[in-house]
PDB file of C-alpha atoms in Angstrom:
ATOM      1  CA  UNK A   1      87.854 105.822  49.251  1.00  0.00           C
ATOM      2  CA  UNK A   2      88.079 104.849  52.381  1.00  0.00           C
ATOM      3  CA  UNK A   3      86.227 102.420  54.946  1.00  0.00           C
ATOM      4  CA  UNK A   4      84.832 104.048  57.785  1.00  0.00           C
ATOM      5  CA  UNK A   5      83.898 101.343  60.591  1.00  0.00           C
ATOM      6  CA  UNK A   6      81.235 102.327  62.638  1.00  0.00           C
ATOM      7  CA  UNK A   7      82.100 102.116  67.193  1.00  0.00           C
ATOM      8  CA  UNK A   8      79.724 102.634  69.637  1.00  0.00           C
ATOM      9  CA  UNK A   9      80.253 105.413  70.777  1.00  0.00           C
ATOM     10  CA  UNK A  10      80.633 105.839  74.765  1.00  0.00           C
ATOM     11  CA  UNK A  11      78.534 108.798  76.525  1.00  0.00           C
ATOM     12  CA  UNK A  12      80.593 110.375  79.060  1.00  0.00           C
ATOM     13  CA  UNK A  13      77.868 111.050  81.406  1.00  0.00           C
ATOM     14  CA  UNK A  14      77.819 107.342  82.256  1.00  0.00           C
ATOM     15  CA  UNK A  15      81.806 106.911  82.719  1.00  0.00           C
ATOM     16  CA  UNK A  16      81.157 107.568  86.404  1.00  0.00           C
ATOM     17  CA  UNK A  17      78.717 106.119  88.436  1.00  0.00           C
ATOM     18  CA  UNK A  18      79.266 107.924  91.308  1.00  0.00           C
ATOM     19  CA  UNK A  19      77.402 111.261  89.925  1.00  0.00           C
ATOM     20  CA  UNK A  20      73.301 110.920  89.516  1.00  0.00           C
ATOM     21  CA  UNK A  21      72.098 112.028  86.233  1.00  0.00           C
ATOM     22  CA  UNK A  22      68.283 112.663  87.148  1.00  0.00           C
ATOM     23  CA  UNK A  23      65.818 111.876  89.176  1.00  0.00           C
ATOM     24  CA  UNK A  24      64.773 107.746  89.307  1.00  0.00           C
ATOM     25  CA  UNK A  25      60.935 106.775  89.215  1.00  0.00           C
ATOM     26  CA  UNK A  26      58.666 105.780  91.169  1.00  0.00           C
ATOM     27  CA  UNK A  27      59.546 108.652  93.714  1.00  0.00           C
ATOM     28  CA  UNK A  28      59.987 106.241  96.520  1.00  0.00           C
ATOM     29  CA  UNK A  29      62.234 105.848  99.718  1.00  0.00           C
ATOM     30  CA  UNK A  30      64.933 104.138  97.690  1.00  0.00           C
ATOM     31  CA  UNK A  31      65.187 106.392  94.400  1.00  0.00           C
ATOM     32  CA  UNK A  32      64.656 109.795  96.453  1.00  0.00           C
ATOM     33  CA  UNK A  33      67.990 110.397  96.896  1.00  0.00           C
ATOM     34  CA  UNK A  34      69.333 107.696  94.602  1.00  0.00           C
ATOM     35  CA  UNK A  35      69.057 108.983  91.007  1.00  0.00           C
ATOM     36  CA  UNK A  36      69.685 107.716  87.662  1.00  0.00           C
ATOM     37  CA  UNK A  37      73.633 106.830  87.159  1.00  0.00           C
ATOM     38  CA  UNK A  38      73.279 106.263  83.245  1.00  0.00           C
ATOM     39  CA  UNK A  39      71.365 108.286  80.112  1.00  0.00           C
ATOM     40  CA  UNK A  40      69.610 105.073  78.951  1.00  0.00           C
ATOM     41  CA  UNK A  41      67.639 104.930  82.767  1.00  0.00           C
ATOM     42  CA  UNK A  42      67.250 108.789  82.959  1.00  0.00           C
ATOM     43  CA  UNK A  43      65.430 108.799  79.329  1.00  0.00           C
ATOM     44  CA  UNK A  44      63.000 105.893  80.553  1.00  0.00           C
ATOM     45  CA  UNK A  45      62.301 107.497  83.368  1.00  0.00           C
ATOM     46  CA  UNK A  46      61.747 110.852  81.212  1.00  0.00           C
ATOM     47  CA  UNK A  47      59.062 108.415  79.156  1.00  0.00           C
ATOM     48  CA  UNK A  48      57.318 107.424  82.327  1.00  0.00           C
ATOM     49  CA  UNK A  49      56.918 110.817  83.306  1.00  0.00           C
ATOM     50  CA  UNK A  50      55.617 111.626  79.862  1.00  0.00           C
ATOM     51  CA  UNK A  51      53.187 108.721  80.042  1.00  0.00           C
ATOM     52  CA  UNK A  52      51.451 108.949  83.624  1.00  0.00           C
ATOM     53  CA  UNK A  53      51.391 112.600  83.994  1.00  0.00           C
ATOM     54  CA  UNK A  54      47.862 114.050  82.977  1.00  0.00           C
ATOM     55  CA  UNK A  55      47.436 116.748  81.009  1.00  0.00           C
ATOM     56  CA  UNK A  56      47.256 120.380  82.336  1.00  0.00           C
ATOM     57  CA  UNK A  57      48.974 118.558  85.294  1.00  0.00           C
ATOM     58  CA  UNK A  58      52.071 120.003  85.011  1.00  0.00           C
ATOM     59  CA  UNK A  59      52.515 124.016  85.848  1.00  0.00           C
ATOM     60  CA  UNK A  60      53.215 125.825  82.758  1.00  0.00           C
ATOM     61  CA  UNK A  61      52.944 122.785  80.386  1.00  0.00           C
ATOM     62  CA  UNK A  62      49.265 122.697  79.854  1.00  0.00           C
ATOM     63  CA  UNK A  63      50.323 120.131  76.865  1.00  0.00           C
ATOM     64  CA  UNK A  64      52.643 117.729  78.613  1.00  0.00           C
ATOM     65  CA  UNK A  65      51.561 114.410  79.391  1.00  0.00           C
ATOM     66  CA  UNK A  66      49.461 111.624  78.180  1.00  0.00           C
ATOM     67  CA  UNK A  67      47.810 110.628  81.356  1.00  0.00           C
ATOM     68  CA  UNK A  68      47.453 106.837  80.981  1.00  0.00           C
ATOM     69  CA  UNK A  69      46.082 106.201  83.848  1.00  0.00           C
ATOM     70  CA  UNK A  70      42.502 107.661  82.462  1.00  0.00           C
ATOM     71  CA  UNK A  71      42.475 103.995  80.121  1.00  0.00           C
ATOM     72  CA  UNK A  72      41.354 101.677  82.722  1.00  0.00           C
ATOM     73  CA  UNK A  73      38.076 103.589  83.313  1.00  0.00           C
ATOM     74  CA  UNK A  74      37.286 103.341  78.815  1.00  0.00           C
ATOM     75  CA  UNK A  75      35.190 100.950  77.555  1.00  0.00           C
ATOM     76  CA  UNK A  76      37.554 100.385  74.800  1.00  0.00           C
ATOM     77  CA  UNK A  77      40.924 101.408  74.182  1.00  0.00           C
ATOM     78  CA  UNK A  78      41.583 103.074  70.402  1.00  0.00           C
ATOM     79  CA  UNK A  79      45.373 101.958  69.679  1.00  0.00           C
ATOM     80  CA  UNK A  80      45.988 104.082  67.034  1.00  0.00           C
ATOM     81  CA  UNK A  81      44.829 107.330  68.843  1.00  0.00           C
ATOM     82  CA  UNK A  82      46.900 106.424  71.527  1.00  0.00           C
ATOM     83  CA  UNK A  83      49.616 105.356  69.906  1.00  0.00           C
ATOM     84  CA  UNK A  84      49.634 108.999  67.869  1.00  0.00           C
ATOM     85  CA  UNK A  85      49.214 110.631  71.357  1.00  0.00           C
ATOM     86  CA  UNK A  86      52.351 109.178  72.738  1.00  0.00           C
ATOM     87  CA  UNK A  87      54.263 109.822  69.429  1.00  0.00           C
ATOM     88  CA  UNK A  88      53.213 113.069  69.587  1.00  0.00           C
ATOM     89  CA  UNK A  89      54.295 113.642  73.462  1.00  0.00           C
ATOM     90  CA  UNK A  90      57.966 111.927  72.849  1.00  0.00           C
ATOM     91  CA  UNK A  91      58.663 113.518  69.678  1.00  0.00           C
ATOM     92  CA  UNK A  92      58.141 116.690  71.682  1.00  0.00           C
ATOM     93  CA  UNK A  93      59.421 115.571  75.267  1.00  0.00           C
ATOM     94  CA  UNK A  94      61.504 112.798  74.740  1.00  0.00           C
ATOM     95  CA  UNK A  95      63.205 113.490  71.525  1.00  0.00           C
ATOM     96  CA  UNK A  96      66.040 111.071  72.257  1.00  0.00           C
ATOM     97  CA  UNK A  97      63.785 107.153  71.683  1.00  0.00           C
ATOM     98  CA  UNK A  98      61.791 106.628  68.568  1.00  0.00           C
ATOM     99  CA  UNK A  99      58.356 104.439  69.192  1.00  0.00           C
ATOM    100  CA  UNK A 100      58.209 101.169  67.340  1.00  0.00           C
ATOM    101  CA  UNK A 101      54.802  99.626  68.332  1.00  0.00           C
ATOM    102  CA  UNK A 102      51.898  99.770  71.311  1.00  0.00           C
ATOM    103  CA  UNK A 103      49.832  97.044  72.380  1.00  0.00           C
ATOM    104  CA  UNK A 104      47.523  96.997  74.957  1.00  0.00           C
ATOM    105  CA  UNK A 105      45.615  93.610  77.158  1.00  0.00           C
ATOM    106  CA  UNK A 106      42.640  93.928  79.273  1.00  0.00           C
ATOM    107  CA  UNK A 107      41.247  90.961  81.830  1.00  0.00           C
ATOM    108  CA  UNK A 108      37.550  91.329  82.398  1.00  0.00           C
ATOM    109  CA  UNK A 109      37.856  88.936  85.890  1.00  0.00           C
ATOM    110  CA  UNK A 110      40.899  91.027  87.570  1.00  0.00           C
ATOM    111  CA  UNK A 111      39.860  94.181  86.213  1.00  0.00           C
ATOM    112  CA  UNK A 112      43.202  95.384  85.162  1.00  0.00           C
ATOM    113  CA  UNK A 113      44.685  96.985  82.052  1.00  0.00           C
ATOM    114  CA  UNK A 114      48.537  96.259  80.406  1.00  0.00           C
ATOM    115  CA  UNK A 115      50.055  98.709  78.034  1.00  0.00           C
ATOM    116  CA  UNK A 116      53.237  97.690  76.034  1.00  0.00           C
ATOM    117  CA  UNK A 117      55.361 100.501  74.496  1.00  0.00           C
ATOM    118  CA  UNK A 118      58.628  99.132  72.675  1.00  0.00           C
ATOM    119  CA  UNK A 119      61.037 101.517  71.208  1.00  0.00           C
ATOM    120  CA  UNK A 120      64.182 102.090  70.073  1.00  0.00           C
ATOM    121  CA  UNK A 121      67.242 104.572  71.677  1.00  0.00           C
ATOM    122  CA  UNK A 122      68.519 106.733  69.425  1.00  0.00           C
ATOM    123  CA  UNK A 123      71.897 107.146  71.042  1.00  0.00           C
ATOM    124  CA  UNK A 124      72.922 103.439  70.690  1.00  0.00           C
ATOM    125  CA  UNK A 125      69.821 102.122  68.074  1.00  0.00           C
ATOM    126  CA  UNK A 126      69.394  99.594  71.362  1.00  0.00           C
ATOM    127  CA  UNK A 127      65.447  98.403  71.889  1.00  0.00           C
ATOM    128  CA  UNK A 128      63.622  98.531  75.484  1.00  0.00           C
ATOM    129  CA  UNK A 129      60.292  97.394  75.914  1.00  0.00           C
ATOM    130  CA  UNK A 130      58.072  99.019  78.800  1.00  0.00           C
ATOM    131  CA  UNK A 131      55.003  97.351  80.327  1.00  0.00           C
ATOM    132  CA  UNK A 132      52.720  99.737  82.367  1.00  0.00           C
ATOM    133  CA  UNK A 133      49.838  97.723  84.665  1.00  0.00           C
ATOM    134  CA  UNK A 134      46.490  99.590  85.862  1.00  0.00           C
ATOM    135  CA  UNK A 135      44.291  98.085  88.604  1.00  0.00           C
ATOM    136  CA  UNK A 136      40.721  99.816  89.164  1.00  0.00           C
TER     137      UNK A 136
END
């Protein structure tokens, strides 16, 4: 039987950087008419669409979103809810990363809230690790 040996594979929508694949995030002077050049950067900006649009927010997808920015007005955050929230919301949206852990930091004196989502790409098993900061 024969040995197969596993290559990484090369998507051919990032061969050329010249052609956007999506739109960038934050909407912005800069990535207005910039645009994502590679899949990894268009599917993290897919999950920050996912995670800071509200729900009902979006015209015709009552469902879509997980509207993070509601958290810094809670008393206290429940991790597990949220983390089955935004497992929910990529497994539906954002088939193409699988969610390894959520943690979340709050400072009482600068009134601010961090959120840490680290997952995994499915196209190239690669990790990324996004941190999302709230001010009130």
């Amino acid at each position: 039987m024969p040995i197969l040996q596993s290559a990484k594979r090369k998507n051919l929508l990032n061969l050329n950087k010249n052609v956007t694949i999506g739109v960038a995030f934050p909407l912005d002077e800069k990535n207005m008419f910039q645009g994502t050049t590679s899949v990894l950067d268009q599917i993290k900006s897919n999950l920050l669409n996912v995670l800071l649009t509200y729900p009902g927010e979006r015209i015709n997808l009552p469902n879509f979103g997980v509207g993070l920015k509601q958290l810094i007005f809670e008393q206290k955050i429940d991790l597990e809810s949220l983390k089955n929230n935004i497992q929910s919301q990529i497994n539906r949206y954002v088939p193409d990363i699988k969610l390894k852990g959520i943690r979340s930091e709050t400072s009482e004196n600068e009134h601010a809230i961090a959120i840490y989502l680290t997952y995994n790409y499915l196209l190239d098993n690669s990790e990324d690790t996004i941190q999302l900061n709230f001010n009130y």
